[in-house]
PDB file of C-alpha atoms in Angstrom:
ATOM      1  CA  MET A   7      -0.085  -0.070  -0.089  1.00  0.00           C
ATOM      2  CA  ILE A   8       2.929   2.444   0.827  1.00  0.00           C
ATOM      3  CA  LYS A   9       4.462   1.676  -2.504  1.00  0.00           C
ATOM      4  CA  THR A  10       1.196   2.407  -4.276  1.00  0.00           C
ATOM      5  CA  LEU A  11       0.365   5.674  -2.555  1.00  0.00           C
ATOM      6  CA  PHE A  12       4.403   6.739  -3.340  1.00  0.00           C
ATOM      7  CA  TYR A  13       3.908   5.946  -6.800  1.00  0.00           C
ATOM      8  CA  LYS A  14       0.660   8.150  -6.632  1.00  0.00           C
ATOM      9  CA  GLU A  15       2.029  11.042  -5.399  1.00  0.00           C
ATOM     10  CA  VAL A  16       4.909  10.694  -8.048  1.00  0.00           C
ATOM     11  CA  LEU A  17       2.146  10.394 -10.902  1.00  0.00           C
ATOM     12  CA  MET A  18       0.405  13.250  -9.664  1.00  0.00           C
ATOM     13  CA  GLU A  19       3.592  15.545  -9.547  1.00  0.00           C
ATOM     14  CA  PHE A  20       4.624  15.020 -13.094  1.00  0.00           C
ATOM     15  CA  ARG A  21       1.027  15.568 -14.058  1.00  0.00           C
ATOM     16  CA  GLN A  22       1.711  18.938 -13.047  1.00  0.00           C
ATOM     17  CA  LYS A  23       4.592  20.057 -14.814  1.00  0.00           C
ATOM     18  CA  ASN A  24       4.356  23.818 -13.828  1.00  0.00           C
ATOM     19  CA  LEU A  25       4.853  23.022 -10.237  1.00  0.00           C
ATOM     20  CA  LEU A  26       8.205  21.003 -10.851  1.00  0.00           C
ATOM     21  CA  GLY A  27       9.347  24.241 -13.240  1.00  0.00           C
ATOM     22  CA  SER A  28       8.200  27.019 -10.413  1.00  0.00           C
ATOM     23  CA  ILE A  29      10.467  25.056  -8.203  1.00  0.00           C
ATOM     24  CA  VAL A  30      13.586  24.870 -10.581  1.00  0.00           C
ATOM     25  CA  ILE A  31      13.037  28.325 -11.695  1.00  0.00           C
ATOM     26  CA  TYR A  32      12.564  29.319  -8.144  1.00  0.00           C
ATOM     27  CA  ILE A  33      15.953  27.571  -6.992  1.00  0.00           C
ATOM     28  CA  ILE A  34      17.729  28.928 -10.217  1.00  0.00           C
ATOM     29  CA  GLY A  35      16.247  32.408 -10.089  1.00  0.00           C
ATOM     30  CA  THR A  36      17.542  32.750  -6.165  1.00  0.00           C
ATOM     31  CA  ILE A  37      20.924  31.586  -6.841  1.00  0.00           C
ATOM     32  CA  PHE A  38      21.535  33.914  -9.762  1.00  0.00           C
ATOM     33  CA  ILE A  39      20.259  36.860  -8.110  1.00  0.00           C
ATOM     34  CA  THR A  40      22.369  36.042  -5.068  1.00  0.00           C
ATOM     35  CA  ALA A  41      25.403  35.598  -7.269  1.00  0.00           C
ATOM     36  CA  LEU A  42      25.034  39.060  -9.050  1.00  0.00           C
ATOM     37  CA  SER A  43      24.732  40.428  -5.679  1.00  0.00           C
ATOM     38  CA  LEU A  44      28.021  39.361  -4.200  1.00  0.00           C
ATOM     39  CA  LYS A  45      29.913  39.460  -7.604  1.00  0.00           C
ATOM     40  CA  GLY A  46      32.021  36.486  -6.410  1.00  0.00           C
ATOM     41  CA  LYS A  47      33.094  38.161  -3.111  1.00  0.00           C
ATOM     42  CA  ILE A  48      31.770  35.743  -0.578  1.00  0.00           C
ATOM     43  CA  ASP A  49      33.646  33.964   2.358  1.00  0.00           C
ATOM     44  CA  LYS A  50      33.052  30.672   3.746  1.00  0.00           C
ATOM     45  CA  PRO A  51      30.766  31.032   6.512  1.00  0.00           C
ATOM     46  CA  THR A  52      28.552  33.197   4.324  1.00  0.00           C
ATOM     47  CA  TRP A  53      28.533  30.472   1.605  1.00  0.00           C
ATOM     48  CA  ASN A  54      27.533  28.244   3.813  1.00  0.00           C
ATOM     49  CA  ALA A  55      24.727  30.074   5.640  1.00  0.00           C
ATOM     50  CA  LEU A  56      23.482  31.321   2.329  1.00  0.00           C
ATOM     51  CA  PHE A  57      23.220  27.908   0.856  1.00  0.00           C
ATOM     52  CA  TRP A  58      21.275  26.584   3.717  1.00  0.00           C
ATOM     53  CA  ILE A  59      18.632  29.545   3.789  1.00  0.00           C
ATOM     54  CA  ILE A  60      18.070  28.796  -0.114  1.00  0.00           C
ATOM     55  CA  HIS A  61      17.383  25.340   0.500  1.00  0.00           C
ATOM     56  CA  LEU A  62      15.105  25.794   3.609  1.00  0.00           C
ATOM     57  CA  PHE A  63      12.848  28.189   1.698  1.00  0.00           C
ATOM     58  CA  THR A  64      12.954  25.718  -1.320  1.00  0.00           C
ATOM     59  CA  SER A  65      11.902  22.904   0.973  1.00  0.00           C
ATOM     60  CA  VAL A  66       8.970  25.100   2.544  1.00  0.00           C
ATOM     61  CA  ASN A  67       7.911  25.820  -0.921  1.00  0.00           C
ATOM     62  CA  ILE A  68       7.840  21.895  -1.746  1.00  0.00           C
ATOM     63  CA  SER A  69       6.390  20.699   1.520  1.00  0.00           C
ATOM     64  CA  VAL A  70       3.268  23.468   1.089  1.00  0.00           C
ATOM     65  CA  LYS A  71       1.763  21.037  -1.424  1.00  0.00           C
ATOM     66  CA  ASN A  72       1.801  18.034   0.309  1.00  0.00           C
ATOM     67  CA  PHE A  73      -1.907  18.036   1.812  1.00  0.00           C
ATOM     68  CA  ASN A  74      -3.365  20.578  -0.190  1.00  0.00           C
ATOM     69  CA  SER A  75      -6.028  18.930  -2.252  1.00  0.00           C
ATOM     70  CA  LYS A  76      -9.228  21.004  -2.220  1.00  0.00           C
ATOM     71  CA  SER A  77     -11.718  18.128  -3.182  1.00  0.00           C
ATOM     72  CA  ASN A  78     -13.814  16.802  -0.200  1.00  0.00           C
ATOM     73  CA  GLU A  79     -14.298  13.803  -2.465  1.00  0.00           C
ATOM     74  CA  ILE A  80     -10.455  13.019  -2.510  1.00  0.00           C
ATOM     75  CA  ASN A  81     -10.155  13.768   1.123  1.00  0.00           C
ATOM     76  CA  LEU A  82     -12.640  11.286   1.885  1.00  0.00           C
ATOM     77  CA  PHE A  83     -11.466   8.839  -0.355  1.00  0.00           C
ATOM     78  CA  THR A  84      -8.293   8.868   0.880  1.00  0.00           C
ATOM     79  CA  TYR A  85      -9.663   8.878   4.696  1.00  0.00           C
ATOM     80  CA  LEU A  86     -11.713   5.674   4.146  1.00  0.00           C
ATOM     81  CA  TYR A  87      -9.462   3.661   1.614  1.00  0.00           C
ATOM     82  CA  TYR A  88      -5.893   4.210   3.143  1.00  0.00           C
ATOM     83  CA  LYS A  89      -4.276   3.455   6.522  1.00  0.00           C
ATOM     84  CA  PRO A  90      -3.164   6.731   8.297  1.00  0.00           C
ATOM     85  CA  THR A  91       0.290   5.540   8.773  1.00  0.00           C
ATOM     86  CA  ASP A  92       0.726   4.205   5.306  1.00  0.00           C
ATOM     87  CA  LEU A  93      -0.382   7.616   4.073  1.00  0.00           C
ATOM     88  CA  ILE A  94       2.261   9.611   6.340  1.00  0.00           C
ATOM     89  CA  ILE A  95       5.104   7.330   5.170  1.00  0.00           C
ATOM     90  CA  ALA A  96       4.437   7.317   1.636  1.00  0.00           C
ATOM     91  CA  LYS A  97       4.085  11.062   2.118  1.00  0.00           C
ATOM     92  CA  MET A  98       7.202  11.513   3.764  1.00  0.00           C
ATOM     93  CA  LEU A  99       9.199   9.125   1.602  1.00  0.00           C
ATOM     94  CA  TYR A 100       7.746  10.933  -1.805  1.00  0.00           C
ATOM     95  CA  ASN A 101       8.873  14.700   0.109  1.00  0.00           C
ATOM     96  CA  ILE A 102      12.585  13.171   1.121  1.00  0.00           C
ATOM     97  CA  VAL A 103      13.232  12.147  -2.197  1.00  0.00           C
ATOM     98  CA  PHE A 104      11.977  15.340  -3.499  1.00  0.00           C
ATOM     99  CA  ILE A 105      13.770  17.395  -1.316  1.00  0.00           C
ATOM    100  CA  ILE A 106      17.015  15.495  -1.287  1.00  0.00           C
ATOM    101  CA  GLY A 107      16.602  15.984  -5.405  1.00  0.00           C
ATOM    102  CA  ALA A 108      16.101  19.458  -4.997  1.00  0.00           C
ATOM    103  CA  SER A 109      19.134  19.792  -2.754  1.00  0.00           C
ATOM    104  CA  LEU A 110      21.442  18.323  -5.019  1.00  0.00           C
ATOM    105  CA  LEU A 111      20.116  20.641  -7.613  1.00  0.00           C
ATOM    106  CA  THR A 112      20.585  23.646  -5.567  1.00  0.00           C
ATOM    107  CA  PHE A 113      24.034  22.456  -4.878  1.00  0.00           C
ATOM    108  CA  PHE A 114      24.877  22.011  -8.846  1.00  0.00           C
ATOM    109  CA  PHE A 115      23.751  25.498  -9.314  1.00  0.00           C
ATOM    110  CA  TYR A 116      24.850  27.066  -6.532  1.00  0.00           C
ATOM    111  CA  SER A 117      28.343  25.962  -7.148  1.00  0.00           C
ATOM    112  CA  LEU A 118      28.491  26.495 -10.864  1.00  0.00           C
ATOM    113  CA  PHE A 119      26.928  30.519 -10.435  1.00  0.00           C
ATOM    114  CA  ILE A 120      28.887  31.125  -6.874  1.00  0.00           C
ATOM    115  CA  LYS A 121      31.576  28.311  -6.714  1.00  0.00           C
ATOM    116  CA  ASN A 122      31.570  25.555  -4.433  1.00  0.00           C
ATOM    117  CA  GLN A 123      33.630  26.336  -1.590  1.00  0.00           C
ATOM    118  CA  ALA A 124      33.090  22.919   0.352  1.00  0.00           C
ATOM    119  CA  ASP A 125      36.562  21.634   0.673  1.00  0.00           C
ATOM    120  CA  ASN A 126      35.502  18.221   2.489  1.00  0.00           C
ATOM    121  CA  LEU A 127      32.782  17.394  -0.299  1.00  0.00           C
ATOM    122  CA  PRO A 128      32.032  13.925   0.696  1.00  0.00           C
ATOM    123  CA  LEU A 129      30.939  15.160   4.083  1.00  0.00           C
ATOM    124  CA  PHE A 130      29.325  18.109   2.741  1.00  0.00           C
ATOM    125  CA  LEU A 131      26.850  15.924   0.738  1.00  0.00           C
ATOM    126  CA  ILE A 132      26.656  13.667   3.444  1.00  0.00           C
ATOM    127  CA  VAL A 133      24.876  16.665   5.541  1.00  0.00           C
ATOM    128  CA  LEU A 134      23.166  17.621   2.956  1.00  0.00           C
ATOM    129  CA  ILE A 135      21.333  14.135   2.093  1.00  0.00           C
ATOM    130  CA  THR A 136      20.640  13.521   5.621  1.00  0.00           C
ATOM    131  CA  GLY A 137      19.924  17.207   6.893  1.00  0.00           C
ATOM    132  CA  SER A 138      17.359  17.202   3.495  1.00  0.00           C
ATOM    133  CA  ALA A 139      15.736  14.115   4.936  1.00  0.00           C
ATOM    134  CA  GLY A 140      14.996  15.797   8.240  1.00  0.00           C
ATOM    135  CA  LEU A 141      13.991  18.728   6.618  1.00  0.00           C
ATOM    136  CA  ALA A 142      11.512  16.619   4.737  1.00  0.00           C
ATOM    137  CA  SER A 143      10.325  14.774   7.655  1.00  0.00           C
ATOM    138  CA  VAL A 144       9.406  17.866   9.893  1.00  0.00           C
ATOM    139  CA  LEU A 145       7.833  19.759   6.848  1.00  0.00           C
ATOM    140  CA  THR A 146       5.662  16.724   6.130  1.00  0.00           C
ATOM    141  CA  ILE A 147       3.690  16.646   9.038  1.00  0.00           C
ATOM    142  CA  MET A 148       3.633  20.427   9.474  1.00  0.00           C
ATOM    143  CA  SER A 149       1.874  20.590   5.957  1.00  0.00           C
ATOM    144  CA  ALA A 150      -0.556  18.224   7.377  1.00  0.00           C
ATOM    145  CA  LEU A 151      -1.622  20.492  10.260  1.00  0.00           C
ATOM    146  CA  ALA A 152      -1.618  23.359   8.057  1.00  0.00           C
ATOM    147  CA  SER A 153      -4.028  21.440   5.909  1.00  0.00           C
ATOM    148  CA  LYS A 154      -6.284  20.676   8.900  1.00  0.00           C
ATOM    149  CA  ALA A 155      -6.069  24.384  10.091  1.00  0.00           C
ATOM    150  CA  GLY A 156      -8.083  25.513   7.059  1.00  0.00           C
ATOM    151  CA  GLY A 157      -5.622  25.473   4.433  1.00  0.00           C
ATOM    152  CA  ASN A 158      -3.476  28.346   5.896  1.00  0.00           C
ATOM    153  CA  PHE A 159       0.114  27.171   4.621  1.00  0.00           C
ATOM    154  CA  ALA A 160       1.601  29.986   6.078  1.00  0.00           C
ATOM    155  CA  LEU A 161       1.263  28.351   9.324  1.00  0.00           C
ATOM    156  CA  ILE A 162       4.077  25.926   8.289  1.00  0.00           C
ATOM    157  CA  SER A 163       6.901  28.578   8.363  1.00  0.00           C
ATOM    158  CA  ILE A 164       5.459  29.435  12.217  1.00  0.00           C
ATOM    159  CA  LEU A 165       4.875  25.545  13.454  1.00  0.00           C
ATOM    160  CA  SER A 166       8.102  24.247  11.874  1.00  0.00           C
ATOM    161  CA  PHE A 167      10.275  26.903  13.409  1.00  0.00           C
ATOM    162  CA  PRO A 168      10.697  25.367  16.837  1.00  0.00           C
ATOM    163  CA  LEU A 169      11.079  21.637  15.588  1.00  0.00           C
ATOM    164  CA  LEU A 170      13.776  23.132  12.491  1.00  0.00           C
ATOM    165  CA  THR A 171      15.747  24.921  14.782  1.00  0.00           C
ATOM    166  CA  PRO A 172      17.974  21.976  16.624  1.00  0.00           C
ATOM    167  CA  LEU A 173      17.799  20.419  13.143  1.00  0.00           C
ATOM    168  CA  LEU A 174      19.298  23.742  11.437  1.00  0.00           C
ATOM    169  CA  ILE A 175      21.982  24.408  14.386  1.00  0.00           C
ATOM    170  CA  VAL A 176      23.547  20.754  13.954  1.00  0.00           C
ATOM    171  CA  ILE A 177      23.462  20.896   9.741  1.00  0.00           C
ATOM    172  CA  ILE A 178      24.992  24.453   9.993  1.00  0.00           C
ATOM    173  CA  LYS A 179      27.712  23.065  12.430  1.00  0.00           C
ATOM    174  CA  LEU A 180      28.341  20.154  10.733  1.00  0.00           C
ATOM    175  CA  SER A 181      28.452  21.840   6.858  1.00  0.00           C
ATOM    176  CA  LYS A 182      30.791  24.456   8.426  1.00  0.00           C
ATOM    177  CA  GLN A 183      33.377  21.638   9.247  1.00  0.00           C
ATOM    178  CA  ALA A 184      33.025  20.240   5.689  1.00  0.00           C
ATOM    179  CA  VAL A 185      33.285  23.841   3.969  1.00  0.00           C
ATOM    180  CA  ASP A 186      36.228  24.248   6.159  1.00  0.00           C
ATOM    181  CA  GLY A 187      37.734  21.366   4.866  1.00  0.00           C
ATOM    182  CA  ILE A 188      38.493  19.523   8.273  1.00  0.00           C
ATOM    183  CA  GLU A 189      39.481  15.928   7.781  1.00  0.00           C
ATOM    184  CA  TRP A 190      37.754  12.896   8.683  1.00  0.00           C
ATOM    185  CA  ALA A 191      39.860  12.342  11.750  1.00  0.00           C
ATOM    186  CA  GLY A 192      39.156  16.006  13.154  1.00  0.00           C
ATOM    187  CA  VAL A 193      34.776  15.697  11.829  1.00  0.00           C
ATOM    188  CA  ASN A 194      32.727  16.024  15.363  1.00  0.00           C
ATOM    189  CA  PHE A 195      30.804  12.523  14.480  1.00  0.00           C
ATOM    190  CA  ASN A 196      28.769  13.236  17.684  1.00  0.00           C
ATOM    191  CA  LEU A 197      27.126  16.006  15.744  1.00  0.00           C
ATOM    192  CA  LEU A 198      26.526  13.289  13.043  1.00  0.00           C
ATOM    193  CA  TYR A 199      25.071  11.000  15.280  1.00  0.00           C
ATOM    194  CA  ALA A 200      22.649  13.906  16.338  1.00  0.00           C
ATOM    195  CA  LEU A 201      21.547  14.672  13.250  1.00  0.00           C
ATOM    196  CA  LEU A 202      20.780  11.143  12.530  1.00  0.00           C
ATOM    197  CA  ALA A 203      18.915  10.609  15.900  1.00  0.00           C
ATOM    198  CA  LEU A 204      17.194  13.819  15.078  1.00  0.00           C
ATOM    199  CA  ASN A 205      15.908  12.315  12.254  1.00  0.00           C
ATOM    200  CA  ILE A 206      14.615   8.833  13.590  1.00  0.00           C
ATOM    201  CA  ILE A 207      12.871  10.948  16.454  1.00  0.00           C
ATOM    202  CA  ASN A 208      11.074  13.245  13.820  1.00  0.00           C
ATOM    203  CA  ILE A 209      10.085  10.334  11.509  1.00  0.00           C
ATOM    204  CA  ALA A 210       8.680   8.327  14.494  1.00  0.00           C
ATOM    205  CA  LEU A 211       6.866  11.189  15.839  1.00  0.00           C
ATOM    206  CA  ASN A 212       5.037  11.659  12.476  1.00  0.00           C
ATOM    207  CA  ILE A 213       4.087   8.171  12.231  1.00  0.00           C
ATOM    208  CA  LEU A 214       2.763   8.080  15.643  1.00  0.00           C
ATOM    209  CA  LEU A 215       0.954  11.567  15.716  1.00  0.00           C
ATOM    210  CA  PHE A 216      -0.478  11.675  12.009  1.00  0.00           C
ATOM    211  CA  LYS A 217      -3.310   9.243  13.063  1.00  0.00           C
ATOM    212  CA  TYR A 218      -4.635  11.210  15.660  1.00  0.00           C
ATOM    213  CA  LEU A 219      -4.670  14.423  13.430  1.00  0.00           C
ATOM    214  CA  TRP A 220      -5.728  12.067  10.467  1.00  0.00           C
ATOM    215  CA  LYS A 221      -8.897  11.173  12.313  1.00  0.00           C
ATOM    216  CA  ASP A 222      -9.807  14.952  13.340  1.00  0.00           C
TER     217      ASP A 222
END
């Protein structure tokens, strides 16, 4: 059932190619304007901070449409036919794949227009993929909450801030080590373990809490 729901999300996404195009244009446009403003003069801490700011807002834009169906018939069918656990897992998996893909696309254009300053590239990519998965898991349940609050998706930014803060702190610290070019022997693996633990906690909470939200 999870596999079926996941494929349904993918098919629905590709039927709305304007949404995919808008995300790509948003990423390229934001990075291009940033590059024009900076004119190649940027230090490593600023490079790191700007990258995550761009990626965070891109992730929020992607997550807004997770539960934005305005059809009562579709909502009723989904409620009656699918288990809430299967639904939230499929939504999370889809959002994780989409946001990780967007993160790699963002990194590609960011490196193209502004130049890659991550000296420890493997570590940065690990943080990028793991951190994107964490962002996706938090924003998925926030999108569900916003849909239940009358579809006011501006609430996603407000509601997700307390949950995203510890995640972003760990992501920024780890990615800074990657940008500074710290060798693997000097990497603070406790931060990496903390990032993985936060991801697991967020995913578990989504699965546990969504069934109560879905019944409302």
